[in-house]
PDB file of C-alpha atoms in Angstrom:
ATOM      1  CA  UNK A 135       0.000   0.000   0.000  1.00  0.00           C
ATOM      2  CA  UNK A 136       2.819   2.407   0.892  1.00  0.00           C
ATOM      3  CA  UNK A 137       4.453   1.748  -2.470  1.00  0.00           C
ATOM      4  CA  UNK A 138       1.183   2.579  -4.248  1.00  0.00           C
ATOM      5  CA  UNK A 139       0.771   5.858  -2.308  1.00  0.00           C
ATOM      6  CA  UNK A 140       4.365   6.893  -2.986  1.00  0.00           C
ATOM      7  CA  UNK A 141       4.035   6.010  -6.659  1.00  0.00           C
ATOM      8  CA  UNK A 142       0.845   8.060  -6.990  1.00  0.00           C
ATOM      9  CA  UNK A 143       2.582  10.954  -5.243  1.00  0.00           C
ATOM     10  CA  UNK A 144       5.528  10.885  -7.649  1.00  0.00           C
ATOM     11  CA  UNK A 145       3.221  10.598 -10.662  1.00  0.00           C
ATOM     12  CA  UNK A 146       1.156  13.569  -9.434  1.00  0.00           C
ATOM     13  CA  UNK A 147       4.253  15.729  -8.993  1.00  0.00           C
ATOM     14  CA  UNK A 148       5.574  14.834 -12.444  1.00  0.00           C
ATOM     15  CA  UNK A 149       2.143  15.505 -13.978  1.00  0.00           C
ATOM     16  CA  UNK A 150       1.991  18.962 -12.372  1.00  0.00           C
ATOM     17  CA  UNK A 151       5.558  19.689 -13.455  1.00  0.00           C
ATOM     18  CA  UNK A 152       4.725  18.785 -17.057  1.00  0.00           C
ATOM     19  CA  UNK A 153       1.874  21.318 -17.119  1.00  0.00           C
ATOM     20  CA  UNK A 154       4.056  24.305 -16.171  1.00  0.00           C
ATOM     21  CA  UNK A 155       4.584  26.833 -18.941  1.00  0.00           C
ATOM     22  CA  UNK A 156       8.294  27.372 -19.649  1.00  0.00           C
ATOM     23  CA  UNK A 157      10.353  30.143 -21.198  1.00  0.00           C
ATOM     24  CA  UNK A 158      14.106  30.651 -21.615  1.00  0.00           C
ATOM     25  CA  UNK A 159      14.204  33.484 -19.054  1.00  0.00           C
ATOM     26  CA  UNK A 160      17.662  33.094 -17.529  1.00  0.00           C
ATOM     27  CA  UNK A 161      19.950  33.180 -20.543  1.00  0.00           C
ATOM     28  CA  UNK A 162      23.723  33.333 -20.575  1.00  0.00           C
ATOM     29  CA  UNK A 163      25.324  36.455 -22.030  1.00  0.00           C
ATOM     30  CA  UNK A 164      28.890  37.797 -22.225  1.00  0.00           C
ATOM     31  CA  UNK A 165      30.126  38.942 -18.825  1.00  0.00           C
ATOM     32  CA  UNK A 166      27.396  37.269 -16.786  1.00  0.00           C
ATOM     33  CA  UNK A 167      28.472  37.123 -13.145  1.00  0.00           C
ATOM     34  CA  UNK A 168      29.027  34.052 -11.037  1.00  0.00           C
ATOM     35  CA  UNK A 169      26.605  32.499  -8.576  1.00  0.00           C
ATOM     36  CA  UNK A 170      25.369  34.507  -5.621  1.00  0.00           C
ATOM     37  CA  UNK A 171      25.840  32.557  -2.356  1.00  0.00           C
ATOM     38  CA  UNK A 172      22.427  31.221  -1.444  1.00  0.00           C
ATOM     39  CA  UNK A 173      19.362  31.059  -3.699  1.00  0.00           C
ATOM     40  CA  UNK A 174      17.731  33.909  -5.637  1.00  0.00           C
ATOM     41  CA  UNK A 175      14.341  33.629  -7.369  1.00  0.00           C
ATOM     42  CA  UNK A 176      12.806  36.382  -9.500  1.00  0.00           C
ATOM     43  CA  UNK A 177       9.008  36.572  -9.173  1.00  0.00           C
ATOM     44  CA  UNK A 178       7.111  38.590 -11.782  1.00  0.00           C
ATOM     45  CA  UNK A 179       3.430  39.498 -12.004  1.00  0.00           C
ATOM     46  CA  UNK A 180       2.287  40.594 -15.466  1.00  0.00           C
ATOM     47  CA  UNK A 181      -0.825  42.223 -16.860  1.00  0.00           C
ATOM     48  CA  UNK A 182      -1.275  39.326 -19.298  1.00  0.00           C
ATOM     49  CA  UNK A 183      -4.913  38.543 -20.035  1.00  0.00           C
ATOM     50  CA  UNK A 184      -4.064  35.387 -21.975  1.00  0.00           C
ATOM     51  CA  UNK A 185      -6.874  32.845 -21.785  1.00  0.00           C
ATOM     52  CA  UNK A 186      -9.407  35.319 -20.337  1.00  0.00           C
ATOM     53  CA  UNK A 187     -12.725  35.858 -22.074  1.00  0.00           C
ATOM     54  CA  UNK A 188     -14.151  39.368 -22.422  1.00  0.00           C
ATOM     55  CA  UNK A 189     -16.544  38.509 -19.574  1.00  0.00           C
ATOM     56  CA  UNK A 190     -13.679  37.418 -17.322  1.00  0.00           C
ATOM     57  CA  UNK A 191     -11.711  40.566 -18.144  1.00  0.00           C
ATOM     58  CA  UNK A 192     -14.715  42.626 -17.097  1.00  0.00           C
ATOM     59  CA  UNK A 193     -15.141  40.615 -13.887  1.00  0.00           C
ATOM     60  CA  UNK A 194     -11.483  41.160 -12.981  1.00  0.00           C
ATOM     61  CA  UNK A 195     -11.538  44.838 -14.068  1.00  0.00           C
ATOM     62  CA  UNK A 196      -8.431  44.292 -16.186  1.00  0.00           C
ATOM     63  CA  UNK A 197      -9.429  46.099 -19.373  1.00  0.00           C
ATOM     64  CA  UNK A 198      -8.348  44.508 -22.651  1.00  0.00           C
ATOM     65  CA  UNK A 199      -4.847  43.642 -23.864  1.00  0.00           C
ATOM     66  CA  UNK A 200      -5.049  46.477 -26.410  1.00  0.00           C
ATOM     67  CA  UNK A 201      -5.943  48.944 -23.641  1.00  0.00           C
ATOM     68  CA  UNK A 202      -2.703  48.083 -21.846  1.00  0.00           C
ATOM     69  CA  UNK A 203      -0.555  48.655 -24.912  1.00  0.00           C
ATOM     70  CA  UNK A 204       1.297  45.354 -24.731  1.00  0.00           C
ATOM     71  CA  UNK A 205       2.397  42.962 -21.998  1.00  0.00           C
ATOM     72  CA  UNK A 206       3.882  44.698 -18.978  1.00  0.00           C
ATOM     73  CA  UNK A 207       4.863  44.089 -15.368  1.00  0.00           C
ATOM     74  CA  UNK A 208       4.429  46.239 -12.303  1.00  0.00           C
ATOM     75  CA  UNK A 209       5.219  43.449  -9.839  1.00  0.00           C
ATOM     76  CA  UNK A 210       8.839  42.328  -9.501  1.00  0.00           C
ATOM     77  CA  UNK A 211      10.262  40.654  -6.411  1.00  0.00           C
ATOM     78  CA  UNK A 212      13.374  38.737  -5.442  1.00  0.00           C
ATOM     79  CA  UNK A 213      13.164  35.858  -2.988  1.00  0.00           C
ATOM     80  CA  UNK A 214      16.649  35.635  -1.500  1.00  0.00           C
ATOM     81  CA  UNK A 215      17.779  32.934   0.932  1.00  0.00           C
ATOM     82  CA  UNK A 216      21.371  33.401   2.140  1.00  0.00           C
ATOM     83  CA  UNK A 217      23.563  30.400   2.781  1.00  0.00           C
ATOM     84  CA  UNK A 218      23.830  29.111   6.320  1.00  0.00           C
ATOM     85  CA  UNK A 219      20.158  29.165   7.210  1.00  0.00           C
ATOM     86  CA  UNK A 220      19.780  32.942   7.541  1.00  0.00           C
ATOM     87  CA  UNK A 221      16.294  34.387   7.220  1.00  0.00           C
ATOM     88  CA  UNK A 222      14.799  34.475   3.726  1.00  0.00           C
ATOM     89  CA  UNK A 223      14.179  37.956   2.300  1.00  0.00           C
ATOM     90  CA  UNK A 224      11.265  38.989   0.075  1.00  0.00           C
ATOM     91  CA  UNK A 225      12.568  42.045  -1.778  1.00  0.00           C
ATOM     92  CA  UNK A 226      10.171  44.273  -3.732  1.00  0.00           C
ATOM     93  CA  UNK A 227      11.725  45.952  -6.761  1.00  0.00           C
ATOM     94  CA  UNK A 228      10.053  49.330  -7.428  1.00  0.00           C
ATOM     95  CA  UNK A 229       9.099  49.577 -11.071  1.00  0.00           C
ATOM     96  CA  UNK A 230      10.320  53.202 -11.279  1.00  0.00           C
ATOM     97  CA  UNK A 231      13.970  52.513 -10.355  1.00  0.00           C
ATOM     98  CA  UNK A 232      16.190  53.991 -13.067  1.00  0.00           C
ATOM     99  CA  UNK A 233      18.474  51.308 -14.535  1.00  0.00           C
ATOM    100  CA  UNK A 234      20.694  50.765 -17.557  1.00  0.00           C
ATOM    101  CA  UNK A 235      18.833  48.388 -19.883  1.00  0.00           C
ATOM    102  CA  UNK A 236      21.231  46.575 -22.269  1.00  0.00           C
ATOM    103  CA  UNK A 237      20.680  47.837 -25.801  1.00  0.00           C
ATOM    104  CA  UNK A 238      18.214  50.529 -24.733  1.00  0.00           C
ATOM    105  CA  UNK A 239      20.034  52.825 -22.319  1.00  0.00           C
ATOM    106  CA  UNK A 240      18.609  54.283 -19.120  1.00  0.00           C
ATOM    107  CA  UNK A 241      14.942  53.709 -18.346  1.00  0.00           C
ATOM    108  CA  UNK A 242      12.654  52.540 -15.582  1.00  0.00           C
ATOM    109  CA  UNK A 243      13.090  48.936 -14.462  1.00  0.00           C
ATOM    110  CA  UNK A 244       9.742  47.657 -15.736  1.00  0.00           C
ATOM    111  CA  UNK A 245      10.581  48.949 -19.223  1.00  0.00           C
ATOM    112  CA  UNK A 246      13.111  46.108 -19.508  1.00  0.00           C
ATOM    113  CA  UNK A 247      10.251  43.600 -19.486  1.00  0.00           C
ATOM    114  CA  UNK A 248       8.284  45.617 -22.044  1.00  0.00           C
ATOM    115  CA  UNK A 249      11.301  45.857 -24.368  1.00  0.00           C
ATOM    116  CA  UNK A 250      12.568  42.293 -24.132  1.00  0.00           C
ATOM    117  CA  UNK A 251      10.440  40.139 -21.840  1.00  0.00           C
ATOM    118  CA  UNK A 252      11.839  37.951 -19.043  1.00  0.00           C
ATOM    119  CA  UNK A 253      15.354  37.499 -20.526  1.00  0.00           C
ATOM    120  CA  UNK A 254      16.017  41.239 -20.766  1.00  0.00           C
ATOM    121  CA  UNK A 255      14.491  41.942 -17.343  1.00  0.00           C
ATOM    122  CA  UNK A 256      16.662  39.255 -15.723  1.00  0.00           C
ATOM    123  CA  UNK A 257      19.809  40.450 -17.514  1.00  0.00           C
ATOM    124  CA  UNK A 258      19.110  44.069 -16.571  1.00  0.00           C
ATOM    125  CA  UNK A 259      18.691  43.141 -12.914  1.00  0.00           C
ATOM    126  CA  UNK A 260      21.781  40.962 -12.854  1.00  0.00           C
ATOM    127  CA  UNK A 261      24.027  43.536 -14.486  1.00  0.00           C
ATOM    128  CA  UNK A 262      22.656  46.443 -12.459  1.00  0.00           C
ATOM    129  CA  UNK A 263      22.743  44.694  -9.080  1.00  0.00           C
ATOM    130  CA  UNK A 264      25.524  42.131  -9.403  1.00  0.00           C
ATOM    131  CA  UNK A 265      23.111  39.465  -8.127  1.00  0.00           C
ATOM    132  CA  UNK A 266      22.890  36.172 -10.049  1.00  0.00           C
ATOM    133  CA  UNK A 267      19.299  34.919 -10.451  1.00  0.00           C
ATOM    134  CA  UNK A 268      18.816  31.143 -10.067  1.00  0.00           C
ATOM    135  CA  UNK A 269      15.081  30.694 -10.717  1.00  0.00           C
ATOM    136  CA  UNK A 270      12.248  32.543 -12.456  1.00  0.00           C
ATOM    137  CA  UNK A 271       8.454  32.430 -12.008  1.00  0.00           C
ATOM    138  CA  UNK A 272       5.769  34.575 -13.667  1.00  0.00           C
ATOM    139  CA  UNK A 273       1.991  34.772 -13.406  1.00  0.00           C
ATOM    140  CA  UNK A 274      -0.672  36.832 -15.200  1.00  0.00           C
ATOM    141  CA  UNK A 275      -3.956  38.360 -14.069  1.00  0.00           C
ATOM    142  CA  UNK A 276      -6.228  35.362 -14.612  1.00  0.00           C
ATOM    143  CA  UNK A 277      -3.831  32.829 -13.157  1.00  0.00           C
ATOM    144  CA  UNK A 278      -3.378  34.869  -9.980  1.00  0.00           C
ATOM    145  CA  UNK A 279      -7.113  35.224  -9.393  1.00  0.00           C
ATOM    146  CA  UNK A 280      -7.614  31.523 -10.139  1.00  0.00           C
ATOM    147  CA  UNK A 281      -5.100  30.437  -7.499  1.00  0.00           C
ATOM    148  CA  UNK A 282      -6.707  32.689  -4.881  1.00  0.00           C
ATOM    149  CA  UNK A 283     -10.118  31.181  -5.619  1.00  0.00           C
ATOM    150  CA  UNK A 284      -8.665  27.651  -5.595  1.00  0.00           C
ATOM    151  CA  UNK A 285      -7.550  28.074  -1.954  1.00  0.00           C
ATOM    152  CA  UNK A 286     -10.928  29.496  -0.955  1.00  0.00           C
ATOM    153  CA  UNK A 287      -9.868  33.131  -0.723  1.00  0.00           C
ATOM    154  CA  UNK A 288      -7.198  34.816   1.403  1.00  0.00           C
ATOM    155  CA  UNK A 289      -7.607  36.657   4.716  1.00  0.00           C
ATOM    156  CA  UNK A 290      -6.218  40.214   4.811  1.00  0.00           C
ATOM    157  CA  UNK A 291      -6.423  42.984   7.416  1.00  0.00           C
ATOM    158  CA  UNK A 292      -6.210  46.626   6.292  1.00  0.00           C
ATOM    159  CA  UNK A 293      -6.133  49.769   8.420  1.00  0.00           C
ATOM    160  CA  UNK A 294      -7.987  52.091   6.037  1.00  0.00           C
ATOM    161  CA  UNK A 295     -10.736  51.531   3.454  1.00  0.00           C
ATOM    162  CA  UNK A 296      -9.585  51.227  -0.161  1.00  0.00           C
ATOM    163  CA  UNK A 297     -11.676  52.289  -3.130  1.00  0.00           C
ATOM    164  CA  UNK A 298     -10.342  52.103  -6.683  1.00  0.00           C
ATOM    165  CA  UNK A 299     -12.926  51.778  -9.475  1.00  0.00           C
ATOM    166  CA  UNK A 300     -10.184  51.199 -12.056  1.00  0.00           C
ATOM    167  CA  UNK A 301      -9.119  48.061 -10.162  1.00  0.00           C
ATOM    168  CA  UNK A 302     -12.692  47.050  -9.325  1.00  0.00           C
ATOM    169  CA  UNK A 303     -11.922  47.474  -5.630  1.00  0.00           C
ATOM    170  CA  UNK A 304     -14.078  48.697  -2.751  1.00  0.00           C
ATOM    171  CA  UNK A 305     -12.810  47.372   0.591  1.00  0.00           C
ATOM    172  CA  UNK A 306     -13.780  48.442   4.106  1.00  0.00           C
ATOM    173  CA  UNK A 307     -11.177  48.767   6.840  1.00  0.00           C
ATOM    174  CA  UNK A 308     -10.632  45.664   8.962  1.00  0.00           C
ATOM    175  CA  UNK A 309     -10.065  41.953   8.404  1.00  0.00           C
ATOM    176  CA  UNK A 310     -11.777  40.201   5.506  1.00  0.00           C
ATOM    177  CA  UNK A 311     -11.448  37.349   3.041  1.00  0.00           C
ATOM    178  CA  UNK A 312     -10.590  38.389  -0.503  1.00  0.00           C
ATOM    179  CA  UNK A 313     -11.761  36.306  -3.458  1.00  0.00           C
ATOM    180  CA  UNK A 314      -9.824  36.248  -6.722  1.00  0.00           C
ATOM    181  CA  UNK A 315     -11.112  39.491  -8.299  1.00  0.00           C
ATOM    182  CA  UNK A 316     -10.770  41.435  -5.022  1.00  0.00           C
ATOM    183  CA  UNK A 317      -7.287  40.042  -4.431  1.00  0.00           C
ATOM    184  CA  UNK A 318      -6.196  41.075  -7.904  1.00  0.00           C
ATOM    185  CA  UNK A 319      -7.511  44.585  -7.291  1.00  0.00           C
ATOM    186  CA  UNK A 320      -5.732  44.753  -3.930  1.00  0.00           C
ATOM    187  CA  UNK A 321      -2.298  43.957  -5.362  1.00  0.00           C
ATOM    188  CA  UNK A 322      -2.827  46.271  -8.365  1.00  0.00           C
ATOM    189  CA  UNK A 323      -4.203  49.447  -6.760  1.00  0.00           C
ATOM    190  CA  UNK A 324      -1.878  52.385  -6.087  1.00  0.00           C
ATOM    191  CA  UNK A 325      -3.567  55.677  -6.962  1.00  0.00           C
ATOM    192  CA  UNK A 326      -5.207  56.205  -3.569  1.00  0.00           C
ATOM    193  CA  UNK A 327      -1.950  55.999  -1.617  1.00  0.00           C
ATOM    194  CA  UNK A 328       0.357  58.903  -0.787  1.00  0.00           C
ATOM    195  CA  UNK A 329       3.385  56.800  -1.815  1.00  0.00           C
ATOM    196  CA  UNK A 330       1.533  55.116  -4.688  1.00  0.00           C
ATOM    197  CA  UNK A 331       3.751  52.312  -6.041  1.00  0.00           C
ATOM    198  CA  UNK A 332       5.858  52.066  -2.860  1.00  0.00           C
ATOM    199  CA  UNK A 333       2.713  51.344  -0.833  1.00  0.00           C
ATOM    200  CA  UNK A 334       1.480  48.965  -3.505  1.00  0.00           C
ATOM    201  CA  UNK A 335       4.616  46.806  -3.235  1.00  0.00           C
ATOM    202  CA  UNK A 336       4.133  46.617   0.556  1.00  0.00           C
ATOM    203  CA  UNK A 337       0.567  45.424  -0.027  1.00  0.00           C
ATOM    204  CA  UNK A 338       1.832  42.879  -2.532  1.00  0.00           C
ATOM    205  CA  UNK A 339       4.276  41.451  -0.005  1.00  0.00           C
ATOM    206  CA  UNK A 340       1.581  41.306   2.669  1.00  0.00           C
ATOM    207  CA  UNK A 341      -0.796  39.472   0.361  1.00  0.00           C
ATOM    208  CA  UNK A 342       1.816  37.063  -1.010  1.00  0.00           C
ATOM    209  CA  UNK A 343       2.762  35.933   2.489  1.00  0.00           C
ATOM    210  CA  UNK A 344      -0.891  35.387   3.399  1.00  0.00           C
ATOM    211  CA  UNK A 345      -1.496  33.487   0.145  1.00  0.00           C
ATOM    212  CA  UNK A 346       1.469  31.180   0.737  1.00  0.00           C
ATOM    213  CA  UNK A 347       0.368  30.425   4.297  1.00  0.00           C
ATOM    214  CA  UNK A 348      -3.161  29.630   3.132  1.00  0.00           C
ATOM    215  CA  UNK A 349      -1.902  27.514   0.227  1.00  0.00           C
ATOM    216  CA  UNK A 350       0.356  25.378   2.421  1.00  0.00           C
ATOM    217  CA  UNK A 351      -2.150  24.998   5.262  1.00  0.00           C
ATOM    218  CA  UNK A 352      -3.090  21.389   6.102  1.00  0.00           C
ATOM    219  CA  UNK A 353      -6.701  22.181   5.246  1.00  0.00           C
ATOM    220  CA  UNK A 354      -5.689  22.786   1.632  1.00  0.00           C
ATOM    221  CA  UNK A 355      -2.811  20.355   1.156  1.00  0.00           C
ATOM    222  CA  UNK A 356      -4.475  17.332   2.803  1.00  0.00           C
ATOM    223  CA  UNK A 357      -7.899  17.820   1.236  1.00  0.00           C
ATOM    224  CA  UNK A 358      -8.012  16.368  -2.292  1.00  0.00           C
ATOM    225  CA  UNK A 359     -11.022  18.550  -3.138  1.00  0.00           C
ATOM    226  CA  UNK A 360      -8.849  21.652  -2.677  1.00  0.00           C
ATOM    227  CA  UNK A 361      -5.369  20.242  -3.338  1.00  0.00           C
ATOM    228  CA  UNK A 362      -6.131  18.936  -6.829  1.00  0.00           C
ATOM    229  CA  UNK A 363      -7.779  22.146  -8.153  1.00  0.00           C
ATOM    230  CA  UNK A 364      -5.001  24.173  -6.520  1.00  0.00           C
ATOM    231  CA  UNK A 365      -2.198  22.178  -8.133  1.00  0.00           C
ATOM    232  CA  UNK A 366      -4.050  22.263 -11.444  1.00  0.00           C
ATOM    233  CA  UNK A 367      -4.563  26.054 -11.280  1.00  0.00           C
ATOM    234  CA  UNK A 368      -0.995  26.759 -10.226  1.00  0.00           C
ATOM    235  CA  UNK A 369       0.677  24.499 -12.772  1.00  0.00           C
ATOM    236  CA  UNK A 370      -1.336  25.968 -15.656  1.00  0.00           C
ATOM    237  CA  UNK A 371      -1.016  29.588 -14.513  1.00  0.00           C
ATOM    238  CA  UNK A 372       2.693  29.857 -13.735  1.00  0.00           C
ATOM    239  CA  UNK A 373       5.472  30.294 -16.295  1.00  0.00           C
ATOM    240  CA  UNK A 374       8.978  29.308 -15.202  1.00  0.00           C
ATOM    241  CA  UNK A 375      12.472  29.189 -16.664  1.00  0.00           C
ATOM    242  CA  UNK A 376      13.315  26.173 -18.810  1.00  0.00           C
ATOM    243  CA  UNK A 377      15.526  24.829 -16.021  1.00  0.00           C
ATOM    244  CA  UNK A 378      12.919  25.145 -13.268  1.00  0.00           C
ATOM    245  CA  UNK A 379      10.498  22.555 -11.880  1.00  0.00           C
ATOM    246  CA  UNK A 380       7.467  22.311  -9.624  1.00  0.00           C
ATOM    247  CA  UNK A 381       9.697  21.446  -6.666  1.00  0.00           C
ATOM    248  CA  UNK A 382      11.594  24.729  -7.085  1.00  0.00           C
ATOM    249  CA  UNK A 383       8.269  26.551  -6.784  1.00  0.00           C
ATOM    250  CA  UNK A 384       7.316  24.462  -3.757  1.00  0.00           C
ATOM    251  CA  UNK A 385      10.563  25.451  -2.022  1.00  0.00           C
ATOM    252  CA  UNK A 386       9.920  29.147  -2.659  1.00  0.00           C
ATOM    253  CA  UNK A 387       6.362  28.791  -1.365  1.00  0.00           C
ATOM    254  CA  UNK A 388       7.584  27.094   1.805  1.00  0.00           C
ATOM    255  CA  UNK A 389      10.092  29.864   2.461  1.00  0.00           C
ATOM    256  CA  UNK A 390       7.502  32.577   1.919  1.00  0.00           C
ATOM    257  CA  UNK A 391       4.955  30.847   4.145  1.00  0.00           C
ATOM    258  CA  UNK A 392       7.323  31.168   7.093  1.00  0.00           C
ATOM    259  CA  UNK A 393       8.539  34.491   8.421  1.00  0.00           C
ATOM    260  CA  UNK A 394      10.604  36.122   5.662  1.00  0.00           C
ATOM    261  CA  UNK A 395      12.139  39.543   6.122  1.00  0.00           C
ATOM    262  CA  UNK A 396      10.046  41.731   3.808  1.00  0.00           C
ATOM    263  CA  UNK A 397      11.692  44.848   2.375  1.00  0.00           C
ATOM    264  CA  UNK A 398      11.602  47.260  -0.536  1.00  0.00           C
ATOM    265  CA  UNK A 399      14.872  47.720  -2.405  1.00  0.00           C
ATOM    266  CA  UNK A 400      16.038  51.202  -1.342  1.00  0.00           C
ATOM    267  CA  UNK A 401      16.502  54.226  -3.559  1.00  0.00           C
ATOM    268  CA  UNK A 402      18.253  57.582  -3.190  1.00  0.00           C
ATOM    269  CA  UNK A 403      15.433  60.003  -3.845  1.00  0.00           C
ATOM    270  CA  UNK A 404      13.343  60.968  -6.843  1.00  0.00           C
ATOM    271  CA  UNK A 405      14.328  62.810 -10.016  1.00  0.00           C
ATOM    272  CA  UNK A 406      12.918  63.423 -13.471  1.00  0.00           C
ATOM    273  CA  UNK A 407      14.272  63.234 -17.005  1.00  0.00           C
ATOM    274  CA  UNK A 408      13.408  61.982 -20.460  1.00  0.00           C
ATOM    275  CA  UNK A 409      11.617  58.935 -18.991  1.00  0.00           C
ATOM    276  CA  UNK A 410       9.540  61.061 -16.597  1.00  0.00           C
ATOM    277  CA  UNK A 411       9.776  60.850 -12.805  1.00  0.00           C
ATOM    278  CA  UNK A 412      11.941  58.014 -11.515  1.00  0.00           C
ATOM    279  CA  UNK A 413      13.601  56.632  -8.390  1.00  0.00           C
ATOM    280  CA  UNK A 414      17.369  57.120  -8.217  1.00  0.00           C
ATOM    281  CA  UNK A 415      19.572  54.023  -8.081  1.00  0.00           C
ATOM    282  CA  UNK A 416      22.272  55.515  -5.853  1.00  0.00           C
ATOM    283  CA  UNK A 417      24.809  54.500  -3.188  1.00  0.00           C
ATOM    284  CA  UNK A 418      22.111  53.152  -0.863  1.00  0.00           C
ATOM    285  CA  UNK A 419      20.697  50.910  -3.589  1.00  0.00           C
ATOM    286  CA  UNK A 420      24.172  49.729  -4.573  1.00  0.00           C
ATOM    287  CA  UNK A 421      25.103  49.018  -0.958  1.00  0.00           C
ATOM    288  CA  UNK A 422      21.959  46.985  -0.470  1.00  0.00           C
ATOM    289  CA  UNK A 423      22.585  44.777  -3.498  1.00  0.00           C
ATOM    290  CA  UNK A 424      26.316  44.490  -2.818  1.00  0.00           C
ATOM    291  CA  UNK A 425      25.374  42.758   0.422  1.00  0.00           C
ATOM    292  CA  UNK A 426      22.987  40.387  -1.339  1.00  0.00           C
ATOM    293  CA  UNK A 427      25.501  39.631  -4.114  1.00  0.00           C
ATOM    294  CA  UNK A 428      28.088  38.659  -1.515  1.00  0.00           C
ATOM    295  CA  UNK A 429      25.664  36.368   0.315  1.00  0.00           C
ATOM    296  CA  UNK A 430      24.899  38.658   3.289  1.00  0.00           C
ATOM    297  CA  UNK A 431      21.682  40.065   4.678  1.00  0.00           C
ATOM    298  CA  UNK A 432      21.785  43.857   4.158  1.00  0.00           C
ATOM    299  CA  UNK A 433      22.148  45.861   7.353  1.00  0.00           C
ATOM    300  CA  UNK A 434      19.232  47.756   8.935  1.00  0.00           C
ATOM    301  CA  UNK A 435      20.457  51.029   7.446  1.00  0.00           C
ATOM    302  CA  UNK A 436      19.438  49.731   4.015  1.00  0.00           C
ATOM    303  CA  UNK A 437      16.045  48.343   4.921  1.00  0.00           C
ATOM    304  CA  UNK A 438      12.613  49.834   4.285  1.00  0.00           C
ATOM    305  CA  UNK A 439      10.609  47.210   6.109  1.00  0.00           C
ATOM    306  CA  UNK A 440       6.869  46.912   5.885  1.00  0.00           C
ATOM    307  CA  UNK A 441       4.132  44.287   6.136  1.00  0.00           C
TER     308      UNK A 441
END
């Protein structure tokens, strides 16, 4: 009997792994740096509406693909686990950081994805920060909402009400369970906040931690009526690098379900130029990533901690 159970478990894992979408995201290029001590995963949320009907786009308040002017990302995070068992870090990467994009010159970080997709975004980050990325995972609008619904919604507590018609969001203050469309609106909204995108990335980290804890709860993992739809939704919704597998995703989920140190990559003020207003990648930003590239947790002087 044990052999049968183990065999079914292995077959299920391999089946889920085969359903993952794959892309050559982490390509080699001249001058690519060596490995960063520890493990670094780049997580990307895109505004892709692939597979969504017009009705679903309306339900999720996404607008159409043509409205967005092409596939973009406003959600970029690094999951960094230093060697030696130090605390995992969930690092939000502000989309407005000014970086040098290979072949395109200086522009905001999220422009790298628009110009060249995952490979150019990963290369830009590696060359700008000195950090070598080991794994890549990406999810679009519909896939994100589907995973939230597959786990039965996610509990979130907010201090102030949030209303954003563009994101289809109208939340009261307090603790509540967000279904897929509400969750998508929560991680997208930024216009009602004084710090706009910087507050949005804090909300994204808060929600991601809550989602991982709910996903890995015994009530979901040990119940086949939730576990099977969850695995099915996740494997179909997530795109990974060609060298990645379902067990790499499971390891990231486990780390994020614990107590990661959640931070926003620092910047050195705001400025404006030909690309509009941007966040300055200065000595503080460089110092932060120098620590990560060398396998150390950045000191408290570099950390903008939040939820």
